Short mmCIF file of N, CA and C in Angstrom, two decimals:
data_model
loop_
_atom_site.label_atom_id
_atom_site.label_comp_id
_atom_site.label_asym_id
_atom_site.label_seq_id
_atom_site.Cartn_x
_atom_site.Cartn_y
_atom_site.Cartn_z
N UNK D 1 0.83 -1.20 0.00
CA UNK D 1 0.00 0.00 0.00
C UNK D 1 0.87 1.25 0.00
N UNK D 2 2.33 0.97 -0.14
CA UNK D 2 3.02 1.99 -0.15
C UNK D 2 2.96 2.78 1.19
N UNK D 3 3.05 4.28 1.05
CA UNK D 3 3.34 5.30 2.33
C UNK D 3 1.82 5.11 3.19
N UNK D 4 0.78 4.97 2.48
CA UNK D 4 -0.56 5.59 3.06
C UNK D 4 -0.69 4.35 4.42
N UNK D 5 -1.29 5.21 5.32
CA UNK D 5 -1.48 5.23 6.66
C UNK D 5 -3.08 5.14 6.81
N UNK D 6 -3.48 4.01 8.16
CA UNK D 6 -4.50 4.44 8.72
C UNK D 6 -4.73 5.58 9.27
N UNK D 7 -5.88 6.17 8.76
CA UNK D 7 -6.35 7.41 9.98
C UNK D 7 -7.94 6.72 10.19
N UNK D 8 -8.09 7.22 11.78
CA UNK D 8 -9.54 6.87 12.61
C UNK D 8 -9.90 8.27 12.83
N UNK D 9 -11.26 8.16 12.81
CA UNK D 9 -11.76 9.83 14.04
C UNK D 9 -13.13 9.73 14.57
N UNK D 10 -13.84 9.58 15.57
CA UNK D 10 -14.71 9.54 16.41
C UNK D 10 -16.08 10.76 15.51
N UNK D 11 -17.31 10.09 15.48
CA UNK D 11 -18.05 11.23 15.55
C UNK D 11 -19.29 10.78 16.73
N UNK D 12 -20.06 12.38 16.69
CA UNK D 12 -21.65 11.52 17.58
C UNK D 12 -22.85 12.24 16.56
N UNK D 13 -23.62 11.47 16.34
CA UNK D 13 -24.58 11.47 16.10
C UNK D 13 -26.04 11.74 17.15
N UNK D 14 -27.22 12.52 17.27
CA UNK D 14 -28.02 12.66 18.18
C UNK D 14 -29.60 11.84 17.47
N UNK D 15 -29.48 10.68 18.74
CA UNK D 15 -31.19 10.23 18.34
C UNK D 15 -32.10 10.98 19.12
N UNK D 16 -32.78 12.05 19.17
CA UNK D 16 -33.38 12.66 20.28
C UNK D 16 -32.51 13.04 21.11
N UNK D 17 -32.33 12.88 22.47
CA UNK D 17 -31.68 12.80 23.75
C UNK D 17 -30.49 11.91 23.68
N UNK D 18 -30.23 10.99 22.60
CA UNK D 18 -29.23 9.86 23.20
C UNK D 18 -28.25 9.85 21.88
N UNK D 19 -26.89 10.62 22.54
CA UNK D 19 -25.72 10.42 21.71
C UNK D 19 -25.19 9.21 21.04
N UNK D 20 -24.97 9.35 19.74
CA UNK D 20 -24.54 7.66 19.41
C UNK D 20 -23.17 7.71 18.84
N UNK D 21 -22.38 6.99 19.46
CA UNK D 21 -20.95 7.29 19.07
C UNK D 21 -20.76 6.53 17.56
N UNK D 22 -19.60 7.44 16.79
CA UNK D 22 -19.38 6.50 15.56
C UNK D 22 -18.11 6.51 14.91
N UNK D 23 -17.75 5.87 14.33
CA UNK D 23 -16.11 5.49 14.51
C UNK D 23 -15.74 5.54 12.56
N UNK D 24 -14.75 5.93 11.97
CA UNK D 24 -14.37 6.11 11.03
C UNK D 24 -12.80 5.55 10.70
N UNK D 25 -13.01 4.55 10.00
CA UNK D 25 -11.38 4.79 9.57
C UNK D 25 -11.49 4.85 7.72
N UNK D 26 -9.74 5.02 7.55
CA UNK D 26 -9.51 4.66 5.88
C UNK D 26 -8.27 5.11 5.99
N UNK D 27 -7.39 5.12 4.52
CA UNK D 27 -6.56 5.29 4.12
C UNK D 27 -6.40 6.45 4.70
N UNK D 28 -5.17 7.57 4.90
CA UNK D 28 -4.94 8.55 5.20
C UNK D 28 -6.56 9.82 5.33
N UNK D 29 -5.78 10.57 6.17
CA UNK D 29 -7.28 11.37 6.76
C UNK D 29 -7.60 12.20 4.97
N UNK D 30 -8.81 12.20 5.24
CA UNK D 30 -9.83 12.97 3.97
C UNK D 30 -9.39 14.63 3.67
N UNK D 31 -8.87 14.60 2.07
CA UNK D 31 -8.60 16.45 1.66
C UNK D 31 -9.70 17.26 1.09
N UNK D 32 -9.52 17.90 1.50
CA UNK D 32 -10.88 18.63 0.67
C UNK D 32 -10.65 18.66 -0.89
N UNK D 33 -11.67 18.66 -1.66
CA UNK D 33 -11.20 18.40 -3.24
C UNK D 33 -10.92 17.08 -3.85
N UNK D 34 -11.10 16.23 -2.52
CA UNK D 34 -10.59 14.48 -2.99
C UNK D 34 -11.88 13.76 -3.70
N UNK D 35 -11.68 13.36 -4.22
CA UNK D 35 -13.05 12.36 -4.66
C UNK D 35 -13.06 11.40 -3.22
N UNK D 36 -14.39 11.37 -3.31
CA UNK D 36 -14.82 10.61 -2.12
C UNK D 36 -14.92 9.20 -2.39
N UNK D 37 -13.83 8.61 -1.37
CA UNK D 37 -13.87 6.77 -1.74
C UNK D 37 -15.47 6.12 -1.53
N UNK D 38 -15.62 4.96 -1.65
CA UNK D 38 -16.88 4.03 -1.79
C UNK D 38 -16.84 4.09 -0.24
N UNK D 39 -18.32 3.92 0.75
CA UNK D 39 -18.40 3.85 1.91
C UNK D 39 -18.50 2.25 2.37
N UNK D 40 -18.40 1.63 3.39
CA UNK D 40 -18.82 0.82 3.51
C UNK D 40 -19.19 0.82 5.50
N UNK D 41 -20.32 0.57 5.65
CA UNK D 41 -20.90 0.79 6.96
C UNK D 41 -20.99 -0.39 7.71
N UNK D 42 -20.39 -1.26 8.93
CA UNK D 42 -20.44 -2.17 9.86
C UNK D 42 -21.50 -2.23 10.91
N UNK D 43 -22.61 -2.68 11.01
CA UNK D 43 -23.26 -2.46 11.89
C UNK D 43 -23.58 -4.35 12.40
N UNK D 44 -23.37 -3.71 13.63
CA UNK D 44 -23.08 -5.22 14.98
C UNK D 44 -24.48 -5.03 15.61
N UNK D 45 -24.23 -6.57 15.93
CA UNK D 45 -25.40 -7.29 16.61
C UNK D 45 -25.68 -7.14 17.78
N UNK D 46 -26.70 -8.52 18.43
CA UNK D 46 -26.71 -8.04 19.71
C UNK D 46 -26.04 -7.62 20.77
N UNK D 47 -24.99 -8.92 20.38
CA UNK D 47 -24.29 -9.50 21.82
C UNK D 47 -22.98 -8.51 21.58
N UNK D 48 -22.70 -7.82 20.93
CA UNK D 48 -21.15 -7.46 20.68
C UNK D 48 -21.59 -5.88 20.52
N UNK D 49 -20.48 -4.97 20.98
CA UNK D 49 -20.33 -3.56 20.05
C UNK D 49 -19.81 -2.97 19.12
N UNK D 50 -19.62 -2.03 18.15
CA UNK D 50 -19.36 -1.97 17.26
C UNK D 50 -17.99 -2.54 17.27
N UNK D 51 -17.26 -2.66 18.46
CA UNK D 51 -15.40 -2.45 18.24
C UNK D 51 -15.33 -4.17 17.91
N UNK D 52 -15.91 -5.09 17.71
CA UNK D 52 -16.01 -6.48 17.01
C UNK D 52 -15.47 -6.23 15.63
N UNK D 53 -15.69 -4.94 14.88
CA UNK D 53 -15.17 -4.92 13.28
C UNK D 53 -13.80 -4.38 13.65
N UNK D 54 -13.11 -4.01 14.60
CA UNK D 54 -11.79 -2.99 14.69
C UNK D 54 -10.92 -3.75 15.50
N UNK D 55 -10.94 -5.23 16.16
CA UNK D 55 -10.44 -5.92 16.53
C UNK D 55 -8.92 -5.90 16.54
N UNK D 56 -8.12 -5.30 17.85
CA UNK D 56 -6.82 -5.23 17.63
C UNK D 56 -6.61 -6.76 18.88
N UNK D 57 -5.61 -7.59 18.38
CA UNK D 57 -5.28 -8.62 19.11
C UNK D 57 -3.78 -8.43 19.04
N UNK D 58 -2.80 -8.22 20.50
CA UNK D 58 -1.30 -7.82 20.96
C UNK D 58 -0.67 -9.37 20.24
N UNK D 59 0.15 -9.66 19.64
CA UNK D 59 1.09 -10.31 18.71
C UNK D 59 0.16 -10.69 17.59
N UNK D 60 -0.61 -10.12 17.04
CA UNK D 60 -1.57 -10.87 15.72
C UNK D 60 -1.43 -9.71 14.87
N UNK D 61 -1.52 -9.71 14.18
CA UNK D 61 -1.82 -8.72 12.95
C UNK D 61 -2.97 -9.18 11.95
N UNK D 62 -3.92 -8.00 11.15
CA UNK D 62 -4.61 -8.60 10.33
C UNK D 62 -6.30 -8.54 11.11
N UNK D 63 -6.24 -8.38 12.40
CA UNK D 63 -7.78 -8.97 12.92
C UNK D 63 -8.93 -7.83 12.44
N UNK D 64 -8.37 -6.59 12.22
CA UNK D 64 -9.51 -5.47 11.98
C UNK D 64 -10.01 -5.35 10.80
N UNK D 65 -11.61 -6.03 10.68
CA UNK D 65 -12.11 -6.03 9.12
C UNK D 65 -12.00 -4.24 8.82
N UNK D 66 -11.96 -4.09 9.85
CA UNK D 66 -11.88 -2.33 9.12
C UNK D 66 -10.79 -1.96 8.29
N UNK D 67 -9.39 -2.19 9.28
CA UNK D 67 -8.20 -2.27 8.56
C UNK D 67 -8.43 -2.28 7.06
N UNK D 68 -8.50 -3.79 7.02
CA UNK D 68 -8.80 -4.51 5.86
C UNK D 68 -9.25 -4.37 4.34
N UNK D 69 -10.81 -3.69 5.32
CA UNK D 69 -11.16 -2.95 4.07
C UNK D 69 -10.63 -1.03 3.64
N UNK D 70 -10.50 -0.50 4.96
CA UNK D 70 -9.50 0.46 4.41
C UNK D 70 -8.41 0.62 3.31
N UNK D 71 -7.38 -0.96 3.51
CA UNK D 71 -6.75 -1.07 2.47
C UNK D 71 -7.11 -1.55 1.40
N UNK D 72 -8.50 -1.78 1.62
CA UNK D 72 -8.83 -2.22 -0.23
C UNK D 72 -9.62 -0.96 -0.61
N UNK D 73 -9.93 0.16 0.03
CA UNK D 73 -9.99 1.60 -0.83
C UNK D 73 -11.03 1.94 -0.12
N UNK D 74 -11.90 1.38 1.15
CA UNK D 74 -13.34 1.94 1.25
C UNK D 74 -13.04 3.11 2.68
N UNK D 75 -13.70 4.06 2.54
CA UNK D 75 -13.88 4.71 3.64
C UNK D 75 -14.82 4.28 4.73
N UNK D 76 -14.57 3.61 5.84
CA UNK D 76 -15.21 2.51 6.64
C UNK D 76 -15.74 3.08 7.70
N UNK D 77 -16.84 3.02 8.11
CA UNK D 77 -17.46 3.21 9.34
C UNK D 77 -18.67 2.16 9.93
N UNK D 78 -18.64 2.39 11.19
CA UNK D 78 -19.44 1.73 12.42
C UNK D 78 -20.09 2.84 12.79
N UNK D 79 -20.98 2.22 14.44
CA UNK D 79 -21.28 2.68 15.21
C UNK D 79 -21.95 2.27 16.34
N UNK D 80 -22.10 2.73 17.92
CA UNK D 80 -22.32 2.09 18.86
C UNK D 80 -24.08 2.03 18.98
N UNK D 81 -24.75 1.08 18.68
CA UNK D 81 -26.05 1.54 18.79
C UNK D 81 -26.55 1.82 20.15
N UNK D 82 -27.86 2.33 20.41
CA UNK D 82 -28.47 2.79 21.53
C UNK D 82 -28.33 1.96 22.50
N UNK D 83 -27.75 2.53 23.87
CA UNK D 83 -27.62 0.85 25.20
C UNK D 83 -26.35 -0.05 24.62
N UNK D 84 -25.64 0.39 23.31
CA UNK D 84 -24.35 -0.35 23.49
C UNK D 84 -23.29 0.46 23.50
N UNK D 85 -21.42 0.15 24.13
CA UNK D 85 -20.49 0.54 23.94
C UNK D 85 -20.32 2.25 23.90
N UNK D 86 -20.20 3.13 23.74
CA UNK D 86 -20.14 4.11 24.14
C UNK D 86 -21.00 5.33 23.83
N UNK D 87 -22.36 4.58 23.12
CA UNK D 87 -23.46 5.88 22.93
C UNK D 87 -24.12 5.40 24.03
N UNK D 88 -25.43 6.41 24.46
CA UNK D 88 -26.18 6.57 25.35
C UNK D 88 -26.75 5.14 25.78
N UNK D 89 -27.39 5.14 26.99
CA UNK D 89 -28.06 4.57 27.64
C UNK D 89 -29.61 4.87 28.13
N UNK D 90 -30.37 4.30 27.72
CA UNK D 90 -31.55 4.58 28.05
C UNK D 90 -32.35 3.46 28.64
N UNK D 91 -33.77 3.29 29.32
CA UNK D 91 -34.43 2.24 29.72
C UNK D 91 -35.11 1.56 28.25
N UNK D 92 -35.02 1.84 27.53
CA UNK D 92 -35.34 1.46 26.15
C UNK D 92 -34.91 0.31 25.90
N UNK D 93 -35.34 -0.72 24.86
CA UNK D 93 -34.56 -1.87 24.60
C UNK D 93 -34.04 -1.43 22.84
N UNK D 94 -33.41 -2.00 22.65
CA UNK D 94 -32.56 -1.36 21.25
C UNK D 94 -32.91 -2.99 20.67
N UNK D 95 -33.81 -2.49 20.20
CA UNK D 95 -34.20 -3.24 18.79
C UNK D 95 -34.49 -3.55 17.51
N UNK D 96 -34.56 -4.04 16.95
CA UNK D 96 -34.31 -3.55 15.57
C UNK D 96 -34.83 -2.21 14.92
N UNK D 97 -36.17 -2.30 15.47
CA UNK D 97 -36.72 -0.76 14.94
C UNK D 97 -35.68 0.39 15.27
N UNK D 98 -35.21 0.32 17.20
CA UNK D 98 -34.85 1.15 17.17
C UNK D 98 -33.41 1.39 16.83
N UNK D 99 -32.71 0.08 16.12
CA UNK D 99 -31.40 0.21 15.02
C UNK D 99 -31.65 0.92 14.05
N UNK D 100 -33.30 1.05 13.23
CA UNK D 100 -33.15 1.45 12.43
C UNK D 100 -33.17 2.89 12.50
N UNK D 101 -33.81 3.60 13.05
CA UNK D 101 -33.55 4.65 13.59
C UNK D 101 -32.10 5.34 14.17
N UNK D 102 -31.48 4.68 14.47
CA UNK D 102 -29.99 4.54 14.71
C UNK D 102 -29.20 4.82 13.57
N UNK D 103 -29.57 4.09 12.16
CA UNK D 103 -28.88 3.87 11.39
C UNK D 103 -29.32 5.25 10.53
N UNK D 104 -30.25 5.67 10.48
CA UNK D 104 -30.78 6.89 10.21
C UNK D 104 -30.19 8.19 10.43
N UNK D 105 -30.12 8.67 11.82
CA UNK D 105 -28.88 9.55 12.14
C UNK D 105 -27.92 9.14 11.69
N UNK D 106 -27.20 8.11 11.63
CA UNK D 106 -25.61 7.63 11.47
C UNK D 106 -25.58 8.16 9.69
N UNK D 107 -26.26 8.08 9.21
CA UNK D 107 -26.33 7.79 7.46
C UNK D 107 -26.07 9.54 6.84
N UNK D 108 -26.81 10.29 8.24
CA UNK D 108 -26.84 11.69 7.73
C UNK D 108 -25.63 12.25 8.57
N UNK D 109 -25.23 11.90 9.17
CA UNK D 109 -23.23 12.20 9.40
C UNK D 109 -22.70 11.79 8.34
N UNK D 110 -22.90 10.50 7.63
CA UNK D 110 -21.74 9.83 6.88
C UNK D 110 -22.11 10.53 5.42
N UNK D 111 -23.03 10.94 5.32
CA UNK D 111 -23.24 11.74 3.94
C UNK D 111 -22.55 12.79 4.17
N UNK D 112 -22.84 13.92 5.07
CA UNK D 112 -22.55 15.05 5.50
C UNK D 112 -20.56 15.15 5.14
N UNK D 113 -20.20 14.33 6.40
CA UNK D 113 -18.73 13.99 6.15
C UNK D 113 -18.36 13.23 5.16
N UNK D 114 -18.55 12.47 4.31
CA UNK D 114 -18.20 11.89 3.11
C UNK D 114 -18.35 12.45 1.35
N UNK D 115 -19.54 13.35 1.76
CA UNK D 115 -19.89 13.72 0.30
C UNK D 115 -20.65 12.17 -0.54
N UNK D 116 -21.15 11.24 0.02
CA UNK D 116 -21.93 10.29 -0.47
C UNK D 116 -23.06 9.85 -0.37
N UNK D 117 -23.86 9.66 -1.49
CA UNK D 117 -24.96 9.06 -1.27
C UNK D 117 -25.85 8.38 -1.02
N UNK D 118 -25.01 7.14 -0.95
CA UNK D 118 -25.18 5.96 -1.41
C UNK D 118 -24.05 5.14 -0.90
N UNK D 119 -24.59 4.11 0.20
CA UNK D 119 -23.96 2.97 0.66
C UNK D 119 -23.61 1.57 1.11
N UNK D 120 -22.78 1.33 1.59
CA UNK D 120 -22.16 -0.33 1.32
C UNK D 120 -22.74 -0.84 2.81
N UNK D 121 -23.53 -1.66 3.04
CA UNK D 121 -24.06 -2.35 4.74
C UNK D 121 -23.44 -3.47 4.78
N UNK D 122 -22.26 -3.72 5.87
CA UNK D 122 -22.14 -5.50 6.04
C UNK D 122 -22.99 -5.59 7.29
N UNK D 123 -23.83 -6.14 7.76
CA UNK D 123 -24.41 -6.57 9.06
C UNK D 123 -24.21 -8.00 9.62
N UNK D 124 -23.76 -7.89 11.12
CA UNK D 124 -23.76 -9.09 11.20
C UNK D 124 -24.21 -9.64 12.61
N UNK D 125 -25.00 -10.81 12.40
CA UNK D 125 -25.73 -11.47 13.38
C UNK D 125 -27.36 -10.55 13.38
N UNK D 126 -27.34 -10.08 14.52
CA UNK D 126 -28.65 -9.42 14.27
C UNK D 126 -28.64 -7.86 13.77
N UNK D 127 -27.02 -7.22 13.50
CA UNK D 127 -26.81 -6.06 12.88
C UNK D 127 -27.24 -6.36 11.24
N UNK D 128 -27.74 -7.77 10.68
CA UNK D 128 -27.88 -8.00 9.38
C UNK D 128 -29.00 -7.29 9.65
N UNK D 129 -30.08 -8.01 10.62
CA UNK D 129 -31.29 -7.86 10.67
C UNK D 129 -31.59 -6.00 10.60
N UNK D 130 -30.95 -5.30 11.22
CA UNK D 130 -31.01 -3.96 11.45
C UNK D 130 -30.64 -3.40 9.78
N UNK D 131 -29.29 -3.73 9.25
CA UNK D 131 -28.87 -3.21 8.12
C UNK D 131 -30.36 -3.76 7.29
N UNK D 132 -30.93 -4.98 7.14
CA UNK D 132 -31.71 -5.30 6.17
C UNK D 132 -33.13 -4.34 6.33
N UNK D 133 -33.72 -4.41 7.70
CA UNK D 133 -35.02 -3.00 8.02
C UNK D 133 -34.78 -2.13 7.20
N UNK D 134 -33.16 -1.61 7.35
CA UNK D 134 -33.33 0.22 7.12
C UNK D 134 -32.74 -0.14 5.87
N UNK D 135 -32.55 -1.25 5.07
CA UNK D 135 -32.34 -0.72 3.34
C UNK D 135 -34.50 -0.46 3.28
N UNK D 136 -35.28 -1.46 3.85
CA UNK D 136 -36.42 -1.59 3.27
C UNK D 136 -37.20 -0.27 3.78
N UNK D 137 -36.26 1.25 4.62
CA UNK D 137 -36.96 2.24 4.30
C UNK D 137 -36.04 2.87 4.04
N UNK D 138 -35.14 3.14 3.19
CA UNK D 138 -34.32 3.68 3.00
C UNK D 138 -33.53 3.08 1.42
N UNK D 139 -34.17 2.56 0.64
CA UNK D 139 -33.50 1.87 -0.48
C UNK D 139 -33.00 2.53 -1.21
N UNK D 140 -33.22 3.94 -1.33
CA UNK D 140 -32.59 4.91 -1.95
C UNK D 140 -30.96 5.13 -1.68
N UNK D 141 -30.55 4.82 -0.64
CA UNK D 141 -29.43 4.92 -0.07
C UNK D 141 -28.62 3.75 0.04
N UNK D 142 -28.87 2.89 -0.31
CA UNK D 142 -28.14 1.64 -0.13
C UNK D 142 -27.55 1.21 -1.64
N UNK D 143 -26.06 1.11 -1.67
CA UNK D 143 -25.39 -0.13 -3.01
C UNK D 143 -25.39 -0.89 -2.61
N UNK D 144 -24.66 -1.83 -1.75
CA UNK D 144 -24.84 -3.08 -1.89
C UNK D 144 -25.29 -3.56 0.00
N UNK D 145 -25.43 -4.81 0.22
CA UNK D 145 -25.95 -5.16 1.41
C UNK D 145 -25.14 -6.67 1.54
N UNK D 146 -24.53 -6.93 2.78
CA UNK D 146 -23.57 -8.21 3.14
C UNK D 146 -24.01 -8.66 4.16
N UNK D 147 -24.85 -9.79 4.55
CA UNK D 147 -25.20 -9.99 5.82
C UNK D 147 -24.44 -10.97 6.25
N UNK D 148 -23.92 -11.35 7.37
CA UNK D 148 -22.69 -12.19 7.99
C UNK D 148 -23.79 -12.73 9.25
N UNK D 149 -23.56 -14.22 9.13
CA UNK D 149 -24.24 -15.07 10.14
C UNK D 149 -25.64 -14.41 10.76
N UNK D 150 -26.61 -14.49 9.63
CA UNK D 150 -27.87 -13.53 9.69
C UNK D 150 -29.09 -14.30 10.26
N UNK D 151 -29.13 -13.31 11.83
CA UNK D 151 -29.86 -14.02 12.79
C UNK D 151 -31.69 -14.45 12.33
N UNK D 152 -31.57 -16.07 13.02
CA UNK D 152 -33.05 -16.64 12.69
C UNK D 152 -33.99 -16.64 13.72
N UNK D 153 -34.93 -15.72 13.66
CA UNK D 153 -35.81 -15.31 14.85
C UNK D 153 -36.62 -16.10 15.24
N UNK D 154 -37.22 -17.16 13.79
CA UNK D 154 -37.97 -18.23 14.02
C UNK D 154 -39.64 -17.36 14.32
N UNK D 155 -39.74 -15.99 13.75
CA UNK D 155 -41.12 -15.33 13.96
C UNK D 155 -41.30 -14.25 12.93
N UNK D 156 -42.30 -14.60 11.80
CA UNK D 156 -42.09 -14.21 11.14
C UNK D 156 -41.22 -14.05 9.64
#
């Protein structure tokens, strides 16, 4: 990959009252005037928080699908949904509806900061289930969709 470098940078997003943290990496930090790389968005399941895609393990190399796809050209982002990892907490249960809603704010940062329209969802476990809701109100905004071990509710 030659000289180019990871860069990360934190944003928050507001659902109402409840901050949602969201995490960015890619190839070297973004110039103004750059064409804007392809996005691709990570959104995690139940049991895990977003930092499952950014996986640093001390003597391993290689574990961060973010990394990963950084070096294959995409400008990569996550985020902590409602009641997980470092966005808000509420008595609410964070469920898919309210992922999708989640994913809603998150989509109008990543346009905002990206200059894009249109984006890449891997979801996985029940983050499929969330990425798959909000393409079906939101299809305008979605290229492609990757669901990884895509949870069976057995209802519906």
């Amino acid at each position: 990959v030659g000289c180019a470098s990871i860069w990360s940078s934190e944003y928050w997003g507001k659902k109402g009252d409840v901050p949602l943290w969201m995490y960015r990496k890619r190839l070297d930090e973004p110039k103004p005037g750059e064409p804007p790389k392809p996005v691709v968005f990570f959104v995690h399941g139940s049991s895990v928080s977003s930092r499952v895609f950014d996986l640093k393990v001390p003597g391993q190399s290689e574990w961060s699908v973010m990394d990963a796809f950084a070096y294959y050209g995409f400008d990569c982002w996550t985020m902590d949904h409602e009641n997980y990892g470092k966005s808000g907490r509420t008595s609410g249960n964070s469920d898919i509806a309210s992922g999708v809603e989640d994913l809603k704010v998150a989509m109008e940062v990543v346009a905002r900061e990206t200059g894009r329209q249109k984006f890449h969802f891997i979801g996985e476990s029940s983050g499929a289930l969330r990425a798959c809701a909000y393409a079906m109100v939101a299809l305008e905004l979605i290229d492609r969709l990757l669901f990884a071990a895509f949870l069976y509710t057995q209802d519906g």
